Structures are given as C-alpha cells and as structure tokens.
Amino acid sequence: MRAFVKSLTLDLFGAVLLAAILLFYFKVDHTKGLFGFSIPDSLLDVHTIFLSIILEAIPFILVGVLISALIQVFVTEESLQRLVPKNPWMSLVPATLLAAIFPVCECAIIPVIRRLLKKGMPLHVGVIFIVAAPILNPVTVASTYFAFRTQLTIVYARFLLGFLLAILIGAVIYLLFKNKPQLKIAKDELGGKQEIMRSISQPSPSRLRLAFYHAADEFFETGKYLIIGAVVAALFQTYFNRNLLLSISSHASSSSLVMMAFAYFISLCSEADAFVAASLSSKFSPSSILAFLVFGPMLDLKTTIMLFAYFRTKFVLIFMATVIIFVFTAVMILHNYIQ
Amino acid sequence: MDQENTYWRQHDLFRGIILFGFSLLLFQFIVSGNIKYYIAPKMVVFSIIAMIILFLLSVMHIVRSCSNRETLEIDCDCGVDHQATGRPWLKVMFYGVFILPILTGFSLPHKFLDSAVAENRGVQLNFNTATNTVAKTQNDSDKQTVAASPGDPVPSTTQEGKKSAEEVFKEARFGKTEAELALKLYKQDIIQIPDDSYVADLSAINVYLDQFIGKKLELTGFIYRNGQMQKDETVVARFAVACCTADANVFGIDVKGNLVNKYKNDTWVKVQGTIDQMEADGIMVPMLHVDKIEPVGAPKDPYVY
C-alpha cells in the first residue's frame, strides 16, 4: 500500500513536470523577466553563455554516447583484444594515429573511452585517445588551419606537439600504472543482482534498441557533469576580465602558465578554441598561444569533472600532473624556436 | 519485484520527460529563430539532428515506462549506473541539474552579448589576429617596391595610386583570397561592409592597409567606449561568433571625430568615415575619421560569423 502511494506521488510529480515544461513552452513571454522579476543583465549574460555551451555540446555528447553504445553492443572483448598489439610499446604510435582520425571532441571522447576500457582496452591506449583525439581530429585541424592560415607555424606546431605529447603521456601512464584498472566500479557491477536478473530475464529486445537505451542512460550520466561544468565556465567567461591575463603574464613561462590556466577554465570545445586563440595572438607570444591550443583540448574544467566521476582520484591527479608538466616543458623548449 | 518495477518505471518516465524537454527546447529555439542567440548558423544543423535523436529517445523511454520493463538491460554488464543511486535528495539534485537549463531556457529572456561583456573580453582592433606576419611581410614588400620604382622602367607603383594598389593585390604571394577580396572592396567608391563577410572584409583591408588609407568606408556596429578613450573617440564593434556564443570575439574599428561624442555605449550606429591607420599593440590597424554617423536599430542578428 505504501509503495503504491509512493509510486502514485512520483507519477504525479512526473505529470506535473511535464505540464510545467509544456506550460513554459506555450505561455511564457520572453520579453519580460521571470514572473515579473527583473534579472540583472550580467546574470542573463551568464545564462546565455551557459545555454550556448550546453546546446553546442549536446549534439556531440549524443554522438559520443551513441558510439559508446554501439561499441558496447556490437564490439566484443575478444575482437578488441585482437586489435591491440601485445607489446604495450608497440601500441603507442598506432593508437595516436587512430585517435587522429577519430572525429570526436573532448566532451564525446570520455564516454567512448570508458566503454573501451571496460571492454579491456589497455589504460595507456585510452589515455592516448583522451589527449590526442580532441586535438588531432579532422574538424579541429580544419578550424585551426582556418583561424591561423597565415601563421602556419602555429598550426604545424599544435599538431606536432599534440601527436608527440600524446605518445609521451601514454608511455608515462604505462610506466606508472601498467595495466591496473583505474575506473571506478559502479555498484551494480559488484555481483549478485545480475545473476538474479539473468534468471528472470525475458526475451531480449533487439540489440539496436538496447544500444539506444544505453545511449540515453549514458547521456544522463555524462550530461550532469557537462551542465555543472558549463555553469562554472559561464560564470568565469562573464565575470573574468581578459585584460588581467596580460597584466600577470610578463614573462615567457608565466604567460604560458596563464594561458594554460585560461584554456582550462573557459572549457571551450577543441573544435572552436582556435578562434579565441587567434583573437589573443596579437597580445601574446606564439609559445603561450601554443600552450593554450595544446593544453585546452587535453584537459579542461568540464573534462576534469567527468574524469573524477569515472576514474579513481589518484589516477586523475597523476594524469593531470603529467599533462601539465609535459605541455609546459614542451612549450618552454619550443619558445626559443618559434616567433 | 513489483517495487523494483515501479522504481524503474519512474526513472524511465522522468528521463523520458527530461529528454522530451530538451527536444522541445531545441524545437522552440529552432522554429522561432531564437537559436541565433546561442549557436552559429552553420552549427544549427547539428542542433536539428540532436533534437530528432532526443525526441526518439524520449519516446522510447516514455513508452517503456508505460509497459512492463524488460529487465534485460540491467543484465548488460556495461558498468553504467543505470539507476540514479543514493538518497532521495541526491535524485532530486540529479534530475534538478537537467531540469534547470530546460526551465531557464524557456522562461528567461534571451539576450545578446553587449558592451559589458566586450569590456571583459577586450575589443580586437586588429583584424589580422592571425595574419600579423602577412601584414608585416606585405608592408615590407610594398616599401621595397616603392623604393625600387624610381629606377624602374615600367610605370608602376608611384605613378597612379589606383594602379599601384591593384598591382600590390596581384603581387600578393600568399593570402590569395584576401587579395581578391581587397581588390573587390577597393573598386567601391564608398566601401560597404556587409554583415555576412564582416571579419573577412576588414581583415583584407587590414592586410593591405597602406593601399586603403584615404578611402571611404561605411559600416554598422554598436558603440563601445572604455575609460581610456578621449571624448571624441569610440569603437564601433561587433561580436564575431565561430560556433557558439561562448567563443564570441569582439572586433571593432576605432572612430575619431566630434560627431561621435553624443553616442552612448551599446547604441547601434551606421558610420561613414575616411580610413586611416593607428597603432594598437605594436601593429598598424585601421581606424576611421568620421564623416557621417547616424543611429540605427539593432540588426536582427547582431552577431557576425
């Protein structure tokens, strides 16, 4: 009886939610504030940027979760194992090359990689994908070329650095972790329950339909981190004065660090960040622009939140430190060669 | 088992409704055209695809919540937390995170970015953000041409202004599209800057700035002033969006003259003036001496792409 009442209230809640959405859809007048309250302009700016990040990312998150779902349903662990070279050192370069043709950006890559890791892909190969795919993917190449078409040094340097650093970071992760699993384990997986379910399971729905259910569930899992990340990034974008970047970046090393931090906090999609970098290129040295372009796709605020959700804390911290050290060192070495 | 079933039904229902909400939000934005506040036109096609996929997923979930759930998915061993685990308030938080953008998206007024955001982002006076090297090389080669021309038997750069400029465009070794664009603009008596090639046009002018000094130019933008500017100086600026509003850059052209005094920030104006150059961050950039300025209504789409 109690269960019945509880279920009824929850159903009611669902109905109210649906009604609210429909009511907003049909009734709300956008020219006024919310229910007569006027909202400060700067908060509306935050909201605009917040929604634009989410709406921009949703299609790509969907691509990511659909690819992940298709992998889950159609790729078996055995076939994956056959594809990965036995010797871990031999897999570094092929993995980076494969990442380069993988057309996904940093929002979409994490669910895909998590799925592949669950299927038994080695950890360092997954790490290579996480750092290389967003930089080296074809769309990023095209947009970077367009934004920097007359400063091709930056374009070449970005992709060369992305490629080499991905291999190095993969190698370091292999040395540090070998192949010990670093994913968090969902509660469901801890056994028991599945056995019971299996015994009572009904005839299987089609595999494709199963893939779609997966995709939706994963959309929710990934989406919550995206939305939280978007709130922070929108606040930062609205209230942070970019002229401050200049005043605290007098030196080559400090300006590279500042630009890395900037790339981290604005959390732009790797496929669009080249345009923002181009707008800063008259005020910053090429090496610090490069720091922005290489670091941002590998690591930013919203991917960090996703990483912490899926991977063990210790692993994420070591991974972040590795990426920061490698990108910074590489940019400092290059600083003397590019002008 | 009943309880388990009810539990799943509700999650399916909630998720279905939220997916439906996102799909409806996208639908409303796309149909009303309000999507332009958030996404660049070339990216809207992805939003349409996303809208359709979200709708299909939502139908699947709502249908499933109304029928008996097939328990098989739990059996899939995929490691996804198919359920929102934890305490009730955690579940409320979980769904709240998703409901928030749907409800604010429907209810808050849309707003274009304005001079307050421009202040924080910094206005780009240099349209060759990525073409510094070209500008420098091009200007250097101009100087060489000019220096060489007195002894040059072929009548070239110095004789007739127009001819020399066209020759400079033809000689362009790289940035061919920019050279063609510059030539096209150069032929106009009063150079018009249309919204659909705003950045490209001004970038071409910036690259061949020497040739354009003294020409008339007309463009539309909003007034932006910061504290350091003189009374008779302002910037007429536009937001340029690459993919989404989050990556918008502010581009502007410095306008000098007494006529600009009375205009306040965020006023949309059409300004006509004579092109000159000034230095910004060590690079020569275009500026205008104002001849004519008039207030205009904000354009339907204030962003340029």
JSON list of C-alpha atoms in Angstrom, two decimals, chain B residues 136-279:
[
{"chain": "B", "resi": 136, "resn": "LYS", "atom": "CA", "xyz": [54.22, 42.81, -41.92]},
{"chain": "B", "resi": 137, "resn": "THR", "atom": "CA", "xyz": [55.63, 40.98, -44.93]},
{"chain": "B", "resi": 138, "resn": "GLN", "atom": "CA", "xyz": [53.22, 42.69, -47.25]},
{"chain": "B", "resi": 139, "resn": "ASN", "atom": "CA", "xyz": [54.07, 46.12, -45.93]},
{"chain": "B", "resi": 140, "resn": "ASP", "atom": "CA", "xyz": [57.76, 45.39, -46.18]},
{"chain": "B", "resi": 141, "resn": "SER", "atom": "CA", "xyz": [57.44, 44.32, -49.79]},
{"chain": "B", "resi": 142, "resn": "ASP", "atom": "CA", "xyz": [55.41, 47.48, -50.51]},
{"chain": "B", "resi": 143, "resn": "LYS", "atom": "CA", "xyz": [58.24, 49.56, -49.23]},
{"chain": "B", "resi": 144, "resn": "GLN", "atom": "CA", "xyz": [60.68, 47.67, -51.37]},
{"chain": "B", "resi": 145, "resn": "THR", "atom": "CA", "xyz": [58.51, 48.19, -54.44]},
{"chain": "B", "resi": 146, "resn": "VAL", "atom": "CA", "xyz": [58.21, 51.87, -53.75]},
{"chain": "B", "resi": 147, "resn": "ALA", "atom": "CA", "xyz": [61.92, 52.20, -53.14]},
{"chain": "B", "resi": 148, "resn": "ALA", "atom": "CA", "xyz": [62.76, 50.36, -56.33]},
{"chain": "B", "resi": 149, "resn": "SER", "atom": "CA", "xyz": [60.26, 52.15, -58.51]},
{"chain": "B", "resi": 150, "resn": "PRO", "atom": "CA", "xyz": [62.16, 55.35, -59.43]},
{"chain": "B", "resi": 151, "resn": "GLY", "atom": "CA", "xyz": [64.67, 53.39, -61.44]},
{"chain": "B", "resi": 152, "resn": "ASP", "atom": "CA", "xyz": [62.06, 51.03, -62.72]},
{"chain": "B", "resi": 153, "resn": "PRO", "atom": "CA", "xyz": [61.39, 51.42, -66.45]},
{"chain": "B", "resi": 154, "resn": "VAL", "atom": "CA", "xyz": [57.87, 50.02, -66.21]},
{"chain": "B", "resi": 155, "resn": "PRO", "atom": "CA", "xyz": [55.46, 52.67, -64.86]},
{"chain": "B", "resi": 156, "resn": "SER", "atom": "CA", "xyz": [54.35, 51.04, -61.68]},
{"chain": "B", "resi": 157, "resn": "THR", "atom": "CA", "xyz": [53.58, 51.95, -58.13]},
{"chain": "B", "resi": 158, "resn": "THR", "atom": "CA", "xyz": [54.27, 55.64, -57.82]},
{"chain": "B", "resi": 159, "resn": "GLN", "atom": "CA", "xyz": [52.59, 56.98, -60.94]},
{"chain": "B", "resi": 160, "resn": "GLU", "atom": "CA", "xyz": [48.96, 56.37, -60.21]},
{"chain": "B", "resi": 161, "resn": "GLY", "atom": "CA", "xyz": [47.62, 55.46, -56.82]},
{"chain": "B", "resi": 162, "resn": "LYS", "atom": "CA", "xyz": [44.94, 53.13, -58.01]},
{"chain": "B", "resi": 163, "resn": "LYS", "atom": "CA", "xyz": [47.11, 51.17, -60.36]},
{"chain": "B", "resi": 164, "resn": "SER", "atom": "CA", "xyz": [49.75, 50.61, -57.77]},
{"chain": "B", "resi": 165, "resn": "ALA", "atom": "CA", "xyz": [47.22, 49.31, -55.31]},
{"chain": "B", "resi": 166, "resn": "GLU", "atom": "CA", "xyz": [45.82, 46.86, -57.81]},
{"chain": "B", "resi": 167, "resn": "GLU", "atom": "CA", "xyz": [49.30, 45.71, -58.63]},
{"chain": "B", "resi": 168, "resn": "VAL", "atom": "CA", "xyz": [50.02, 45.17, -54.98]},
{"chain": "B", "resi": 169, "resn": "PHE", "atom": "CA", "xyz": [46.95, 42.95, -54.74]},
{"chain": "B", "resi": 170, "resn": "LYS", "atom": "CA", "xyz": [48.07, 40.99, -57.79]},
{"chain": "B", "resi": 171, "resn": "GLU", "atom": "CA", "xyz": [51.55, 40.56, -56.47]},
{"chain": "B", "resi": 172, "resn": "ALA", "atom": "CA", "xyz": [50.26, 39.05, -53.26]},
{"chain": "B", "resi": 173, "resn": "ARG", "atom": "CA", "xyz": [52.23, 35.93, -52.72]},
{"chain": "B", "resi": 174, "resn": "PHE", "atom": "CA", "xyz": [50.01, 34.48, -50.12]},
{"chain": "B", "resi": 175, "resn": "GLY", "atom": "CA", "xyz": [46.53, 35.11, -48.87]},
{"chain": "B", "resi": 176, "resn": "LYS", "atom": "CA", "xyz": [45.17, 34.99, -52.42]},
{"chain": "B", "resi": 177, "resn": "THR", "atom": "CA", "xyz": [41.55, 35.14, -51.30]},
{"chain": "B", "resi": 178, "resn": "GLU", "atom": "CA", "xyz": [42.37, 38.21, -49.21]},
{"chain": "B", "resi": 179, "resn": "ALA", "atom": "CA", "xyz": [43.97, 39.89, -52.21]},
{"chain": "B", "resi": 180, "resn": "GLU", "atom": "CA", "xyz": [40.92, 39.22, -54.37]},
{"chain": "B", "resi": 181, "resn": "LEU", "atom": "CA", "xyz": [38.63, 40.49, -51.64]},
{"chain": "B", "resi": 182, "resn": "ALA", "atom": "CA", "xyz": [40.78, 43.59, -51.20]},
{"chain": "B", "resi": 183, "resn": "LEU", "atom": "CA", "xyz": [40.61, 44.32, -54.91]},
{"chain": "B", "resi": 184, "resn": "LYS", "atom": "CA", "xyz": [36.82, 43.95, -54.90]},
{"chain": "B", "resi": 185, "resn": "LEU", "atom": "CA", "xyz": [36.50, 46.32, -51.94]},
{"chain": "B", "resi": 186, "resn": "TYR", "atom": "CA", "xyz": [38.99, 48.75, -53.40]},
{"chain": "B", "resi": 187, "resn": "LYS", "atom": "CA", "xyz": [36.86, 49.25, -56.51]},
{"chain": "B", "resi": 188, "resn": "GLN", "atom": "CA", "xyz": [33.92, 50.59, -54.49]},
{"chain": "B", "resi": 189, "resn": "ASP", "atom": "CA", "xyz": [33.64, 54.38, -54.08]},
{"chain": "B", "resi": 190, "resn": "ILE", "atom": "CA", "xyz": [32.37, 54.02, -50.55]},
{"chain": "B", "resi": 191, "resn": "ILE", "atom": "CA", "xyz": [33.39, 50.65, -49.23]},
{"chain": "B", "resi": 192, "resn": "GLN", "atom": "CA", "xyz": [30.39, 48.85, -47.71]},
{"chain": "B", "resi": 193, "resn": "ILE", "atom": "CA", "xyz": [30.99, 46.20, -45.09]},
{"chain": "B", "resi": 194, "resn": "PRO", "atom": "CA", "xyz": [28.12, 43.70, -45.17]},
{"chain": "B", "resi": 195, "resn": "ASP", "atom": "CA", "xyz": [27.39, 41.58, -42.11]},
{"chain": "B", "resi": 196, "resn": "ASP", "atom": "CA", "xyz": [27.99, 38.30, -43.88]},
{"chain": "B", "resi": 197, "resn": "SER", "atom": "CA", "xyz": [31.64, 38.99, -44.61]},
{"chain": "B", "resi": 198, "resn": "TYR", "atom": "CA", "xyz": [32.41, 41.49, -41.87]},
{"chain": "B", "resi": 199, "resn": "VAL", "atom": "CA", "xyz": [35.57, 39.97, -40.44]},
{"chain": "B", "resi": 200, "resn": "ALA", "atom": "CA", "xyz": [36.88, 38.80, -43.82]},
{"chain": "B", "resi": 201, "resn": "ASP", "atom": "CA", "xyz": [36.43, 42.24, -45.43]},
{"chain": "B", "resi": 202, "resn": "LEU", "atom": "CA", "xyz": [38.00, 44.19, -42.60]},
{"chain": "B", "resi": 203, "resn": "SER", "atom": "CA", "xyz": [40.79, 41.65, -42.40]},
{"chain": "B", "resi": 204, "resn": "ALA", "atom": "CA", "xyz": [41.54, 42.17, -46.11]},
{"chain": "B", "resi": 205, "resn": "ILE", "atom": "CA", "xyz": [41.59, 45.94, -45.54]},
{"chain": "B", "resi": 206, "resn": "ASN", "atom": "CA", "xyz": [43.87, 45.48, -42.56]},
{"chain": "B", "resi": 207, "resn": "VAL", "atom": "CA", "xyz": [46.33, 43.39, -44.58]},
{"chain": "B", "resi": 208, "resn": "TYR", "atom": "CA", "xyz": [46.53, 45.98, -47.38]},
{"chain": "B", "resi": 209, "resn": "LEU", "atom": "CA", "xyz": [46.04, 48.95, -45.07]},
{"chain": "B", "resi": 210, "resn": "ASP", "atom": "CA", "xyz": [48.57, 51.17, -46.87]},
{"chain": "B", "resi": 211, "resn": "GLN", "atom": "CA", "xyz": [46.53, 51.00, -50.05]},
{"chain": "B", "resi": 212, "resn": "PHE", "atom": "CA", "xyz": [43.26, 51.77, -48.30]},
{"chain": "B", "resi": 213, "resn": "ILE", "atom": "CA", "xyz": [44.29, 54.90, -46.39]},
{"chain": "B", "resi": 214, "resn": "GLY", "atom": "CA", "xyz": [42.16, 57.80, -47.55]},
{"chain": "B", "resi": 215, "resn": "LYS", "atom": "CA", "xyz": [39.33, 55.61, -48.88]},
{"chain": "B", "resi": 216, "resn": "LYS", "atom": "CA", "xyz": [35.77, 55.98, -47.60]},
{"chain": "B", "resi": 217, "resn": "LEU", "atom": "CA", "xyz": [34.23, 53.18, -45.59]},
{"chain": "B", "resi": 218, "resn": "GLU", "atom": "CA", "xyz": [30.77, 52.58, -44.17]},
{"chain": "B", "resi": 219, "resn": "LEU", "atom": "CA", "xyz": [29.81, 50.01, -41.57]},
{"chain": "B", "resi": 220, "resn": "THR", "atom": "CA", "xyz": [27.33, 49.21, -38.81]},
{"chain": "B", "resi": 221, "resn": "GLY", "atom": "CA", "xyz": [28.12, 48.28, -35.24]},
{"chain": "B", "resi": 222, "resn": "PHE", "atom": "CA", "xyz": [27.49, 49.14, -31.61]},
{"chain": "B", "resi": 223, "resn": "ILE", "atom": "CA", "xyz": [29.26, 51.88, -29.69]},
{"chain": "B", "resi": 224, "resn": "TYR", "atom": "CA", "xyz": [31.86, 50.71, -27.21]},
{"chain": "B", "resi": 225, "resn": "ARG", "atom": "CA", "xyz": [33.94, 53.05, -25.07]},
{"chain": "B", "resi": 226, "resn": "ASN", "atom": "CA", "xyz": [36.31, 52.30, -22.27]},
{"chain": "B", "resi": 227, "resn": "GLY", "atom": "CA", "xyz": [37.70, 54.64, -19.66]},
{"chain": "B", "resi": 228, "resn": "GLN", "atom": "CA", "xyz": [40.92, 55.40, -21.51]},
{"chain": "B", "resi": 229, "resn": "MET", "atom": "CA", "xyz": [39.30, 56.86, -24.60]},
{"chain": "B", "resi": 230, "resn": "GLN", "atom": "CA", "xyz": [39.02, 60.55, -25.44]},
{"chain": "B", "resi": 231, "resn": "LYS", "atom": "CA", "xyz": [35.62, 62.20, -25.67]},
{"chain": "B", "resi": 232, "resn": "ASP", "atom": "CA", "xyz": [35.74, 62.34, -29.44]},
{"chain": "B", "resi": 233, "resn": "GLU", "atom": "CA", "xyz": [36.78, 58.71, -29.77]},
{"chain": "B", "resi": 234, "resn": "THR", "atom": "CA", "xyz": [34.81, 55.48, -29.74]},
{"chain": "B", "resi": 235, "resn": "VAL", "atom": "CA", "xyz": [34.95, 51.98, -31.08]},
{"chain": "B", "resi": 236, "resn": "VAL", "atom": "CA", "xyz": [32.25, 50.66, -33.38]},
{"chain": "B", "resi": 237, "resn": "ALA", "atom": "CA", "xyz": [32.24, 46.98, -32.57]},
{"chain": "B", "resi": 238, "resn": "ARG", "atom": "CA", "xyz": [30.66, 43.64, -33.43]},
{"chain": "B", "resi": 239, "resn": "PHE", "atom": "CA", "xyz": [30.68, 40.22, -31.77]},
{"chain": "B", "resi": 240, "resn": "ALA", "atom": "CA", "xyz": [32.05, 37.54, -34.08]},
{"chain": "B", "resi": 241, "resn": "VAL", "atom": "CA", "xyz": [30.87, 34.02, -33.30]},
{"chain": "B", "resi": 242, "resn": "ALA", "atom": "CA", "xyz": [32.66, 30.91, -34.57]},
{"chain": "B", "resi": 243, "resn": "CYS", "atom": "CA", "xyz": [30.50, 28.05, -33.24]},
{"chain": "B", "resi": 244, "resn": "CYS", "atom": "CA", "xyz": [28.59, 29.19, -30.19]},
{"chain": "B", "resi": 245, "resn": "THR", "atom": "CA", "xyz": [28.21, 32.40, -28.22]},
{"chain": "B", "resi": 246, "resn": "ALA", "atom": "CA", "xyz": [30.73, 31.18, -25.67]},
{"chain": "B", "resi": 247, "resn": "ASP", "atom": "CA", "xyz": [33.53, 31.59, -28.20]},
{"chain": "B", "resi": 248, "resn": "ALA", "atom": "CA", "xyz": [32.48, 35.07, -29.37]},
{"chain": "B", "resi": 249, "resn": "ASN", "atom": "CA", "xyz": [35.27, 37.57, -30.01]},
{"chain": "B", "resi": 250, "resn": "VAL", "atom": "CA", "xyz": [34.73, 41.30, -30.14]},
{"chain": "B", "resi": 251, "resn": "PHE", "atom": "CA", "xyz": [36.06, 43.07, -33.21]},
{"chain": "B", "resi": 252, "resn": "GLY", "atom": "CA", "xyz": [35.94, 46.82, -33.57]},
{"chain": "B", "resi": 253, "resn": "ILE", "atom": "CA", "xyz": [37.22, 49.77, -35.50]},
{"chain": "B", "resi": 254, "resn": "ASP", "atom": "CA", "xyz": [38.34, 52.95, -33.79]},
{"chain": "B", "resi": 255, "resn": "VAL", "atom": "CA", "xyz": [36.35, 56.01, -34.87]},
{"chain": "B", "resi": 256, "resn": "LYS", "atom": "CA", "xyz": [37.51, 59.55, -34.15]},
{"chain": "B", "resi": 257, "resn": "GLY", "atom": "CA", "xyz": [35.75, 62.88, -34.60]},
{"chain": "B", "resi": 258, "resn": "ASN", "atom": "CA", "xyz": [33.45, 65.28, -32.81]},
{"chain": "B", "resi": 259, "resn": "LEU", "atom": "CA", "xyz": [30.36, 63.64, -34.26]},
{"chain": "B", "resi": 260, "resn": "VAL", "atom": "CA", "xyz": [30.75, 60.57, -32.05]},
{"chain": "B", "resi": 261, "resn": "ASN", "atom": "CA", "xyz": [30.54, 62.49, -28.75]},
{"chain": "B", "resi": 262, "resn": "LYS", "atom": "CA", "xyz": [26.89, 62.06, -28.01]},
{"chain": "B", "resi": 263, "resn": "TYR", "atom": "CA", "xyz": [26.56, 58.32, -28.58]},
{"chain": "B", "resi": 264, "resn": "LYS", "atom": "CA", "xyz": [26.38, 56.09, -25.53]},
{"chain": "B", "resi": 265, "resn": "ASN", "atom": "CA", "xyz": [27.57, 52.51, -25.13]},
{"chain": "B", "resi": 266, "resn": "ASP", "atom": "CA", "xyz": [25.50, 49.86, -26.91]},
{"chain": "B", "resi": 267, "resn": "THR", "atom": "CA", "xyz": [23.86, 52.33, -29.29]},
{"chain": "B", "resi": 268, "resn": "TRP", "atom": "CA", "xyz": [23.75, 50.84, -32.77]},
{"chain": "B", "resi": 269, "resn": "VAL", "atom": "CA", "xyz": [25.12, 53.22, -35.38]},
{"chain": "B", "resi": 270, "resn": "LYS", "atom": "CA", "xyz": [25.89, 53.34, -39.07]},
{"chain": "B", "resi": 271, "resn": "VAL", "atom": "CA", "xyz": [29.12, 55.23, -39.50]},
{"chain": "B", "resi": 272, "resn": "GLN", "atom": "CA", "xyz": [30.86, 56.56, -42.59]},
{"chain": "B", "resi": 273, "resn": "GLY", "atom": "CA", "xyz": [34.40, 57.80, -42.50]},
{"chain": "B", "resi": 274, "resn": "THR", "atom": "CA", "xyz": [37.84, 58.03, -44.05]},
{"chain": "B", "resi": 275, "resn": "ILE", "atom": "CA", "xyz": [40.23, 55.17, -43.44]},
{"chain": "B", "resi": 276, "resn": "ASP", "atom": "CA", "xyz": [43.45, 55.96, -41.63]},
{"chain": "B", "resi": 277, "resn": "GLN", "atom": "CA", "xyz": [45.83, 53.88, -39.59]},
{"chain": "B", "resi": 278, "resn": "MET", "atom": "CA", "xyz": [46.77, 53.84, -35.94]},
{"chain": "B", "resi": 279, "resn": "GLU", "atom": "CA", "xyz": [48.95, 51.70, -33.76]}
]
